[in-house]
Short mmCIF file of C-alpha atoms and ligand atoms in Angstrom, two decimals:
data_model
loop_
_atom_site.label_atom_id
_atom_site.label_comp_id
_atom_site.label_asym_id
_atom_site.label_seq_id
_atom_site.Cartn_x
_atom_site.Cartn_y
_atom_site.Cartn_z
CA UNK A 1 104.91 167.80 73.22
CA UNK A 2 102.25 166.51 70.94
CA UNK A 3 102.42 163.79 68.50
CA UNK A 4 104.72 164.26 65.68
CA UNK A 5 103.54 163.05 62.14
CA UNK A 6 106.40 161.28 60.41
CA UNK A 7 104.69 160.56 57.31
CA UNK A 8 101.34 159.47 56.52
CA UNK A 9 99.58 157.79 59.32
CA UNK A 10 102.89 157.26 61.10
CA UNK A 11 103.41 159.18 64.30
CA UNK A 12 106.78 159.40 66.87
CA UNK A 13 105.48 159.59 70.44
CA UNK A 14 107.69 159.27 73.32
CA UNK A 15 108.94 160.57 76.46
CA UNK A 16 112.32 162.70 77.50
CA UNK A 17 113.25 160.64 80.62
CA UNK A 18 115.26 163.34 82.79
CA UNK A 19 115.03 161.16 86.40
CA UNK A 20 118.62 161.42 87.14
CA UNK A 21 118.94 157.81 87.16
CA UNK A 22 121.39 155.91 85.65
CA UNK A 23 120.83 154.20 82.16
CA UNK A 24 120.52 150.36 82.93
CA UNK A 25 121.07 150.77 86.38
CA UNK A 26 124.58 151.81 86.17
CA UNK A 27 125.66 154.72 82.67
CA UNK A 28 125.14 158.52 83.51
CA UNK A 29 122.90 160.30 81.48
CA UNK A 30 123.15 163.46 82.08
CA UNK A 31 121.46 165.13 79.33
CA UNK A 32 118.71 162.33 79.66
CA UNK A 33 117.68 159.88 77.04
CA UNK A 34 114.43 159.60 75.01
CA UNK A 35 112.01 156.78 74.62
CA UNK A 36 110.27 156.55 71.15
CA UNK A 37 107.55 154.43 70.44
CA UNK A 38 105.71 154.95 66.91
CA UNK A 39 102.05 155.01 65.63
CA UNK A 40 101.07 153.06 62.30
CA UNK A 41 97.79 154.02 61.31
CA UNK A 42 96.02 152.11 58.55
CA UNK A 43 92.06 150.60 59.13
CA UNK A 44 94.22 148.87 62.38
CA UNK A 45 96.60 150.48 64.51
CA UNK A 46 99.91 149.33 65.64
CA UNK A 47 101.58 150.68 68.68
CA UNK A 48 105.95 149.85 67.70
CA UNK A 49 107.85 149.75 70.92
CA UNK A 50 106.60 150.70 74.18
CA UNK A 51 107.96 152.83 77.34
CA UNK A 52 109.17 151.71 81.03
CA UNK A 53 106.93 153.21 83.67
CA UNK A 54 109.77 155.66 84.19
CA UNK A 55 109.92 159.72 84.61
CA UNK A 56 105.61 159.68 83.87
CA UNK A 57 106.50 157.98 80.16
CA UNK A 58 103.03 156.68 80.49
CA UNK A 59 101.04 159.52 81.08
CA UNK A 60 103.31 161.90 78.43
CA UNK A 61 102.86 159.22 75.71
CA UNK A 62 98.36 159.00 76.38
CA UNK A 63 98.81 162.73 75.87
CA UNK A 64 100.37 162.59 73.23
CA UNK A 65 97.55 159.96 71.72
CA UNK A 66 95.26 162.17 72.61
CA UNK A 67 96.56 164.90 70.09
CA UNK A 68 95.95 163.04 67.51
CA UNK A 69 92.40 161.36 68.96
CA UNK A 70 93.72 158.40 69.90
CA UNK A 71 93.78 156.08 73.37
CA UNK A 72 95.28 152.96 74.36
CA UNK A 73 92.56 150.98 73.46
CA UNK A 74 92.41 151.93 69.84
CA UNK A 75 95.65 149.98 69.02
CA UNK A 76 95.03 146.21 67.35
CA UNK A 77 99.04 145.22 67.56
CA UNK A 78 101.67 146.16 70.13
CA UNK A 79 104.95 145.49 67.85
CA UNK A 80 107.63 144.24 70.18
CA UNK A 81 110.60 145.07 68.53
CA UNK A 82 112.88 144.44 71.96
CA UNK A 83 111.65 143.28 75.34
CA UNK A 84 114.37 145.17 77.25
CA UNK A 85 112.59 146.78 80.23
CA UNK A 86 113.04 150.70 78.52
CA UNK A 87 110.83 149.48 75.92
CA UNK A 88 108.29 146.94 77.78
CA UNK A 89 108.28 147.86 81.46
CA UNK A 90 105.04 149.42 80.84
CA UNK A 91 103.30 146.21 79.57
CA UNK A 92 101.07 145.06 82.03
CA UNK A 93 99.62 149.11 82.42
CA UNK A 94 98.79 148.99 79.04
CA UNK A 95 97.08 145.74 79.01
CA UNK A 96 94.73 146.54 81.65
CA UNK A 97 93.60 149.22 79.70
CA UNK A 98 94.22 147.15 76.22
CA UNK A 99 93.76 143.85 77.23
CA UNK A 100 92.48 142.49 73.74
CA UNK A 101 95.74 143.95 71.99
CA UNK A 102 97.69 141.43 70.20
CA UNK A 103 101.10 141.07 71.11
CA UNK A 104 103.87 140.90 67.75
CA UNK A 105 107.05 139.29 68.52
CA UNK A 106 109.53 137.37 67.91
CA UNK A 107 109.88 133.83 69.68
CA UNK A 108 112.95 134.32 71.87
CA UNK A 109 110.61 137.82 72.70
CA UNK A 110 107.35 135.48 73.50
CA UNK A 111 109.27 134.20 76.03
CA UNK A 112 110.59 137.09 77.47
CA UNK A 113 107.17 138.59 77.27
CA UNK A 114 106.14 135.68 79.44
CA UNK A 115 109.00 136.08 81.68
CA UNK A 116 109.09 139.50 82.60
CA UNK A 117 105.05 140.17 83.14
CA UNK A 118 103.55 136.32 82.76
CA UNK A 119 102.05 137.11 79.73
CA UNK A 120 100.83 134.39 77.13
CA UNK A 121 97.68 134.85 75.79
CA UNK A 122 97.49 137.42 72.61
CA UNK A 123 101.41 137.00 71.61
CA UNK A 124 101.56 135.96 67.94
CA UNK A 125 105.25 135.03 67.02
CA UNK A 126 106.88 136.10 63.65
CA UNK A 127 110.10 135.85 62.19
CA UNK A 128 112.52 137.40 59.32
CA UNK A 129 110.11 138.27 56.48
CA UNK A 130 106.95 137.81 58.14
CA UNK A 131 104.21 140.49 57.12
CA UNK A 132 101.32 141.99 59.02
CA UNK A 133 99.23 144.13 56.60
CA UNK A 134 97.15 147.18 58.61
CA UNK A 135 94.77 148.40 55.72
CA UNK A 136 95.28 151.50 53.70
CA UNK A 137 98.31 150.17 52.01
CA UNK A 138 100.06 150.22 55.70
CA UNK A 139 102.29 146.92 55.59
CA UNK A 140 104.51 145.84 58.21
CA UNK A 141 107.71 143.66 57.25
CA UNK A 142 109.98 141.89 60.56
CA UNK A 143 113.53 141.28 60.49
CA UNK A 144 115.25 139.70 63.06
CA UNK A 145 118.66 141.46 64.15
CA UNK A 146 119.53 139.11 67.00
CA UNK A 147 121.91 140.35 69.63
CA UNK A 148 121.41 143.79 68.71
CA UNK A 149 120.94 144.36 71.28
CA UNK A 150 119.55 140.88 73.21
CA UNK A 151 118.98 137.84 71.21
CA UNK A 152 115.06 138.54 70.55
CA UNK A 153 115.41 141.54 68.90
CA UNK A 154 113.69 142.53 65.50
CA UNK A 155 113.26 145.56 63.45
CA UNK A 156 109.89 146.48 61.66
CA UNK A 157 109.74 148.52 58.05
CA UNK A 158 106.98 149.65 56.87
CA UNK A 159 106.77 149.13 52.72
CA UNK A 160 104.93 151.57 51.52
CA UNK A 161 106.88 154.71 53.26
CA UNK A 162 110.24 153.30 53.14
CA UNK A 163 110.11 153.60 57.49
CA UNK A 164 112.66 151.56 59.44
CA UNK A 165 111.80 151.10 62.93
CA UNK A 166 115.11 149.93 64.58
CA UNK A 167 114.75 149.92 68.08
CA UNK A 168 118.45 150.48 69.79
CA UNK A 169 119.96 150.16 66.41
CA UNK A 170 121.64 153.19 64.97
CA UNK A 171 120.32 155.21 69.07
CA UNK A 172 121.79 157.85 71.36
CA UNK A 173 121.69 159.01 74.17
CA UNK A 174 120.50 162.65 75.10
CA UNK A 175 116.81 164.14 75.49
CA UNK A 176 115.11 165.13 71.95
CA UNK A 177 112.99 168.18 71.46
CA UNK A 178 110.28 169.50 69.19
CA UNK A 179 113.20 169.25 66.32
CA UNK A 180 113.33 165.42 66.07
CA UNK A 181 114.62 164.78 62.41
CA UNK A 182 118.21 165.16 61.79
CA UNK A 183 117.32 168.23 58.84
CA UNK A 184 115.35 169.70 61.90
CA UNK A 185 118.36 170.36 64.49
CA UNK A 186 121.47 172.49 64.49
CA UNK A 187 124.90 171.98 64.00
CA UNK A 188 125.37 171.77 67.44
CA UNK A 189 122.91 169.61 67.84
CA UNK A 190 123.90 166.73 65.49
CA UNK A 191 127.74 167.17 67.40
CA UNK A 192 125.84 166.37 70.96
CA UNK A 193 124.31 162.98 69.31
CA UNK A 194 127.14 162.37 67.71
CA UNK A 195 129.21 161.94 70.88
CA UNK A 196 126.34 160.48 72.54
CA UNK A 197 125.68 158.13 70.29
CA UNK A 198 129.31 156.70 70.48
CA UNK A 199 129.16 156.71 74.03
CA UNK A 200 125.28 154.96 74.03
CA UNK A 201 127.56 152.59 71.06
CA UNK A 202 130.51 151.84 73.41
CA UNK A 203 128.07 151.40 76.84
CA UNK A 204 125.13 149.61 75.31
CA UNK A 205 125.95 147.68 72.52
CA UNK A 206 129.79 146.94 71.63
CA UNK A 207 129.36 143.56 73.00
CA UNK A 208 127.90 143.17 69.96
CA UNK A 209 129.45 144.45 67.37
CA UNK A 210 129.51 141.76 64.70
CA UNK A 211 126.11 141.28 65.38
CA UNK A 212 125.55 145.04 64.05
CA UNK A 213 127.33 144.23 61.31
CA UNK A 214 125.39 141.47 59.85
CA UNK A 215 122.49 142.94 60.67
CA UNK A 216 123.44 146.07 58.87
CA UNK A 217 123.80 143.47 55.97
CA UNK A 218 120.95 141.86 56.36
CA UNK A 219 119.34 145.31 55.83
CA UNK A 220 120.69 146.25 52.64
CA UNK A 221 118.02 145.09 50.44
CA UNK A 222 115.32 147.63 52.04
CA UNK A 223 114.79 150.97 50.77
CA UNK A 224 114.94 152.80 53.53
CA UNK A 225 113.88 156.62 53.75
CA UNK A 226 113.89 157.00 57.37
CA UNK A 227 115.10 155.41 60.09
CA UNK A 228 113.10 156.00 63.61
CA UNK A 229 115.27 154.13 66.50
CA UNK A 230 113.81 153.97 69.71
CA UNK A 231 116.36 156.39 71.63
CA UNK A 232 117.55 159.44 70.00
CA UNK A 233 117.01 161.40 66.60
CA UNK A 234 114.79 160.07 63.58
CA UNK A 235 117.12 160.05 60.35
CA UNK A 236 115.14 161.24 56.78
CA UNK A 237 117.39 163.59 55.37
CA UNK A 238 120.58 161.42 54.82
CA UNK A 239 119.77 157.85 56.61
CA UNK A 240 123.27 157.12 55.68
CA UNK A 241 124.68 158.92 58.10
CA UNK A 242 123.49 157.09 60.85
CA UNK A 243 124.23 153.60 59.27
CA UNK A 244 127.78 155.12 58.31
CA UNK A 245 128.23 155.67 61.88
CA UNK A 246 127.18 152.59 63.50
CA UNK A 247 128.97 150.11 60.48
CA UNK A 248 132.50 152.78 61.62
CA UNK A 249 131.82 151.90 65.72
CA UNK A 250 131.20 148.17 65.02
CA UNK A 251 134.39 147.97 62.91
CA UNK A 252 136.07 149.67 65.43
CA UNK A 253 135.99 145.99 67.40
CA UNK A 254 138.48 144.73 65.38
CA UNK A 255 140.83 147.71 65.05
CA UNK A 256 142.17 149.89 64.04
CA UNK A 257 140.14 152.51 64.87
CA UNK A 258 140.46 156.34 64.89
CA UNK A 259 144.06 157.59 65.03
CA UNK A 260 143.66 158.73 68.72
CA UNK A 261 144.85 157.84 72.16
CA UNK A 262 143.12 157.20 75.25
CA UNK A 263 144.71 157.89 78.37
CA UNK A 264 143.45 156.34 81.41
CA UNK A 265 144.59 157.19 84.54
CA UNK A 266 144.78 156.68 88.75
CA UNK A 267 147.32 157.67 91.35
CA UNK A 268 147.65 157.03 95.08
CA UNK A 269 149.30 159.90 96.52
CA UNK A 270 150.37 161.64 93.00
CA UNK A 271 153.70 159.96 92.43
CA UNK A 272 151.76 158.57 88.99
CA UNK A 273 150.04 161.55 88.37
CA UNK A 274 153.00 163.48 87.98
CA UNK A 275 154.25 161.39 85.05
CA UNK A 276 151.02 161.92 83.02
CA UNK A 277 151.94 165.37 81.48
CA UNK A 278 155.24 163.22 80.28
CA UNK A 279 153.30 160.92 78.27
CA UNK A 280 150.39 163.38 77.15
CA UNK A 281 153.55 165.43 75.66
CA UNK A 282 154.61 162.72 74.01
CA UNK A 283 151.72 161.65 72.15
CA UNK A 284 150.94 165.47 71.14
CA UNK A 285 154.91 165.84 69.67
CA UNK A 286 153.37 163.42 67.04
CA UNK A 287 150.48 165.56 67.02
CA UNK A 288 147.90 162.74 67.79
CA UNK A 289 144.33 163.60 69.49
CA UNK A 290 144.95 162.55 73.38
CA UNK A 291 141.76 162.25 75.46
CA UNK A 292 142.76 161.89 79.31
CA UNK A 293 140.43 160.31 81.45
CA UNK A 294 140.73 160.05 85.10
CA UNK A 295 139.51 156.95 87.50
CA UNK A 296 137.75 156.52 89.59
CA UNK A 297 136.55 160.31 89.73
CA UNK A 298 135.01 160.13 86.50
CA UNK A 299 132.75 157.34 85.46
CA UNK A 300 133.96 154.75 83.10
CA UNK A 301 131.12 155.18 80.74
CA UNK A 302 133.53 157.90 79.13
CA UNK A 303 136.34 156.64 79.19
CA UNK A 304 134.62 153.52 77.56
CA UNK A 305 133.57 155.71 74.47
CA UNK A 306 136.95 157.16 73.70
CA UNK A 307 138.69 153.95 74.16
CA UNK A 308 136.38 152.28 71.97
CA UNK A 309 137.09 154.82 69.06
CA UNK A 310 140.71 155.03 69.92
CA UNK A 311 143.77 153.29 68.18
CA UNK A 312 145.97 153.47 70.94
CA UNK A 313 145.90 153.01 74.90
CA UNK A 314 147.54 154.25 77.85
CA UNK A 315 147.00 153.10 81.54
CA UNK A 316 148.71 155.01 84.43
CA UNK A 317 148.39 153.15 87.46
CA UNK A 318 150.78 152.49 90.44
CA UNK A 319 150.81 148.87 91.84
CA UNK A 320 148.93 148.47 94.44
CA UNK A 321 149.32 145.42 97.27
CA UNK A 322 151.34 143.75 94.45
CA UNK A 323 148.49 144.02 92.10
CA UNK A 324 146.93 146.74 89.87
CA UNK A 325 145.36 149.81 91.15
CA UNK A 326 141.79 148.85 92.21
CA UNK A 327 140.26 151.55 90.18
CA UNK A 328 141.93 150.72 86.91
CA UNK A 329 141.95 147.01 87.45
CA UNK A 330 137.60 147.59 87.05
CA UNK A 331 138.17 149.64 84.18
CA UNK A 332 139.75 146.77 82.51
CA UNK A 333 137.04 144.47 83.62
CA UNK A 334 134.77 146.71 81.88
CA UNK A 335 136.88 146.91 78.65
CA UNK A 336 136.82 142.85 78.78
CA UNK A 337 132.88 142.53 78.77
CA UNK A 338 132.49 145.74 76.29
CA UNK A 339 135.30 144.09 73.74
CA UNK A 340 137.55 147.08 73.79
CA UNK A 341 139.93 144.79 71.30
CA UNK A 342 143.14 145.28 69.24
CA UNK A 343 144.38 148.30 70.51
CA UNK A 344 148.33 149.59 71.00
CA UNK A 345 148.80 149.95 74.69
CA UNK A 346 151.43 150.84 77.35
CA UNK A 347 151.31 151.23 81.23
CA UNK A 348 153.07 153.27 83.32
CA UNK A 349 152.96 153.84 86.93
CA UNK A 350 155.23 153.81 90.67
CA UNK A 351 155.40 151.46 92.75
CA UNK A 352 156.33 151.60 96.48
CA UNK A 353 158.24 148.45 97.81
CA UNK A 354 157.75 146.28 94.93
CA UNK A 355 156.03 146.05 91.21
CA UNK A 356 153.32 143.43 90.22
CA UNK A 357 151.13 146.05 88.61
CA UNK A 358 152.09 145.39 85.32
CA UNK A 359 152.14 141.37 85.65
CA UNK A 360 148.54 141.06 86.75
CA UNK A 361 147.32 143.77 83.99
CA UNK A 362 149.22 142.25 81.04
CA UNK A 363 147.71 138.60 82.82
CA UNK A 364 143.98 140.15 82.78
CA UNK A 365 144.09 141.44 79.13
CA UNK A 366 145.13 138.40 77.15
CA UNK A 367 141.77 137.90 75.42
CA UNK A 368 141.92 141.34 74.23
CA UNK A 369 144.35 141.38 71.66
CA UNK A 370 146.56 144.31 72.84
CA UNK A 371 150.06 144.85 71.55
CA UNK A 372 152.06 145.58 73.94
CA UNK A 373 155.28 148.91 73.86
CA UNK A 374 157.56 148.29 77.33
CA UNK A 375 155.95 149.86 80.24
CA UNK A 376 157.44 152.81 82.16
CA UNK A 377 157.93 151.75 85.78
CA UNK A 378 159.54 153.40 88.51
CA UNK A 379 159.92 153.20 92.42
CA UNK A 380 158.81 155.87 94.58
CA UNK A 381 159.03 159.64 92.92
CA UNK A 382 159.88 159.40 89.40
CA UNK A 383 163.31 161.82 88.17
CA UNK A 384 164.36 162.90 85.02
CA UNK A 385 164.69 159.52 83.60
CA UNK A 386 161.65 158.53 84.04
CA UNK A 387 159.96 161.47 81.93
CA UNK A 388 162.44 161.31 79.45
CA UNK A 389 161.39 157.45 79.31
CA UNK A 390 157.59 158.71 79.37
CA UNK A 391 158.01 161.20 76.99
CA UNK A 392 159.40 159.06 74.51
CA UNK A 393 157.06 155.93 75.23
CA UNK A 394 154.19 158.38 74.51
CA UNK A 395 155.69 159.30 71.08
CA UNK A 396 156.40 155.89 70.04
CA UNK A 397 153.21 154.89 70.58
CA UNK A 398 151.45 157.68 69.12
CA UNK A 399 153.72 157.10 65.41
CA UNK A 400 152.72 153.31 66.08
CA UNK A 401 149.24 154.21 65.99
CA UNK A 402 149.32 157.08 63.04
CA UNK A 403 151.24 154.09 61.15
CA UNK A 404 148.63 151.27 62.04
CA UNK A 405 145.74 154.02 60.83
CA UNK A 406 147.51 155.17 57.26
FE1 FEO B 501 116.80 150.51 74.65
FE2 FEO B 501 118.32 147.37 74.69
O1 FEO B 501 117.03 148.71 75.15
#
C-alpha cells in the first residue's frame, strides 16, 4: 500500500496490524485494526501520530515514505497527538534515525514522552490554540481533548484544508484497505465500521464519555472537511456522520439509549440456560431487538458494545457458593469501570441449596444507576411457573424500555 494523498501535501500512511493479538492487551480484534499516522508537507514536514513496533508497522510505514520520496529523517516535527503505546511505541526507532526531530506535545504528553522512552531533549510543549506554521500556507492549530482518551491527549487541524487529525476520537476497529475515505467503501463496508466502531466506543473509550462530549464542543467552532482519526476510516464526504455517531455513544452514558435489550447469560449445568428462551420470548412479544450474549464462552468485549447501546438489561446467572456466578460477576466488574449506566435490568437464574446471587449483584451495581424489575429465581429445575414468570418479566421489561425510549 503506498501513500495515500488526502489533500494537498497531506498524506495517510499507516499499517493494517493483523498479529492476532489482543487490542490493549486484552479486546479481540479479529478483523485487525489500523494505525494511521499522517504527512503535512509544507517547506517543513510534520510526521502526526506515530506506530507501535507491532505487526512490521515500521517498515510498512518507511515504504510507504518512500512512495512519495520521503524518509524518516526528512520530518522537522513529530506531532504527538496521544502517547498511548499504539501511537508512540515506535519512538525511540525513529529517533535514532531522526534524532534532531522536534517533539510537539502537550505537557501532561512531555511527561509521558519522558516516561515511557526517557526522552527530554527536542519536546516543545503546546496547548489549546497554539499554532505551528510549516510554510506553504500549511498551519497547524492544537486542541486539547483531555481524557479522550488519556489526560494528554490533543487533536491537530490543519487551517488551510479544513483537516482534523483526531487521534482515537471518532476510531474503529477493523483493518482498512486501498478504499480509506468513507465515499470510497461499500455499503457493507461502512456497516462493518459501524459495529466496530461501537464496539472500539464501548471497549476503549466509554470511561470517558463526557469527556467526548465537551470535546466534541470544544470543536464546534472549526470547519472541518475531513476528519483523519488514527484507527479506522478517514471521513470527507459527510464528517457528520462520524461526529453524529460518537456525540449518540457518549450520550448513551446517561441513558436511555437504543430501544434494545441485552441479554447476558451463564449456567452451571443448564438449569439457567433453559429459562433463557422464556425471557428472549418475552422481550420479542413486544417486538424489541434482543441481542443474547453468552459468558464466559464469548468475550465480554461484545457483550460490552451491545450493552452500552442498549436500554434494557438482562443477567441469567445461577448463584453460585452463595454469591454470583463467577463469570457474570466479571462481566459486571467490567460494566463498572466501562460506565455501562442507567439501564432497566432484571436477573434471573437457579439456585441449588440456597440464593445469594441476586443480593451480591444488586450490592455490586449500586453506582450504576440500574432500575431494578423483581428477579426470577427458582431452586433446582425451573417448571411451568417459572417460564410463565420469565416470559412475562421479559415483556415487562421490554414495554419499560420502548416507554423510557418514546
Ligand atoms: Fe489508539 Fe488510546 O490509543
Amino acid at each position: 500500500m503506498k501513500a495515500i494523498e488526502m489533500s494537498k501535501g497531506i498524506y495517510r500512511i499507516g499499517a493494517n496490524i493483523k498479529t492476532g493479538d489482543l487490542f490493549e492487551g486484552m479486546w479481540p480484534i479479529p478483523d485487525g485494526v489500523s494505525l494511521n499516522a499522517y504527512v503535512v508537507k509544507g517547506d517543513k514536514i510534520a510526521l502526526i501520530d506515530l506506530v507501535r513496533d507491532w505487526g512490521n508497522a515500521p517498515s510498512v510505514i518507511q515504504e510507504q515514505l518512500s512512495s512519495i520520496h520521503l524518509t524518516i529523517e526528512d520530518f522537522g516535527y513529530l506531532v504527538m497527538n496521544h502517547i498511548e503505546p499504539d501511537h508512540s511505541g515506535w519512538l525511540p526507532g525513529f529517533l535514532k534515525m531522526n534524532p534532531q526531530v522536534q517533539i510537539i506535545t502537550t505537557k501532561k504528553g512531555a511527561a509521558m514522552v519522558n516516561g515511557f522512552f526517557g526522552v527530554e531533549d527536542n519536546v516543545r510543549v503546546v496547548k489549546s490554540g497554539d499554532t505551528l506554521s510549516l510554510g506553504q500556507a500549511k498551519e497547524l492549530l492544537f486542541e486539547e481533548v483531555p481524557n479522550v482518551h488519556w489526560p494528554e491527549t490533543m487533536v491537530t487541524y490543519e487551517k488551510s484544508t479544513g483537516v482534523l487529525f483526531s487521534c482515537d476520537a471518532f476510531g474503529s476497529y477493523g483493518c482498512i484497505g486501498e478504499a480509506i475515505f468513507d465515499d470510497r467503501i461499500s455499503e457493507e463496508e461502512h456497516a462493518f465500521f459501524d459495529r466496530e466502531s461501537l464496539r472500539y466506543y464501548a471497549n476503549i473509550v466509554s470511561s470517558f464519555s463526557s469527556f467526548v462530549l465537551k470535546a466534541i464542543k470544544k470543536l464546534e467552532g472549526l470547519e472541518i472537511n475531513m476528519i483523519a482519526p488514527s484507527h479506522g476510516i478517514i471521513w470527507r464526504e459527510n464528517t457528520q456522520i462520524i461526529i453524529e455517531r460518537y456525540l449518540k455513544f457518549a450520550r448513551y452514558m446517561n441513558g436511555p439509549a437504543e430501544p434494545e435489550i441485552t441479554v447476558i447469560w451463564g449456567s452451571m449445568y443448564g438449569y439457567t440456560q433453559v429459562v433463557l428462551n422464556s425471557v428472549i420470548h418475552g422481550i420479542r412479544s413486544e417486538h424489541v431487538p434482543v441481542h443474547v450474549h453468552q459468558v464466559p464462552n464469548e468475550d465480554v468485549s461484545w457483550a460490552l458494545a451491545s450493552a452500552w447501546k442498549s436500554s434494557g438489561l438482562v443477567f441469567g446467572m445461577p448463584t453460585y457458593e452463595y454469591k454470583m456466578f463467577p463469570p457474570i460477576a466479571s462481566v459486571i466488574d467490567m460494566f463498572e469501570r466501562k460506565h455501562v449506566w442507567n439501564k432497566k435490568v432484571f436477573r434471573f437464574g437457579s439456585f441449588g441449596w440456597s440464593g445469594g446471587a441476586q443480593k451480591e449483584f444488586e450490592s455490586r451495581t449500586e453506582k450504576l444507576k440500574w432500575e431494578f424489575l423483581e428477579p426470577v429465581e427458582w431452586q433446582g429445575n425451573a417448571g411451568d411457573e417459572v417460564h410463565k414468570l420469565a416470559f412475562e418479566r421479559g415483556k415487562e421489561l421490554a414495554q419499560q424500555v420502548k416507554e423510557m425510549t418514546k
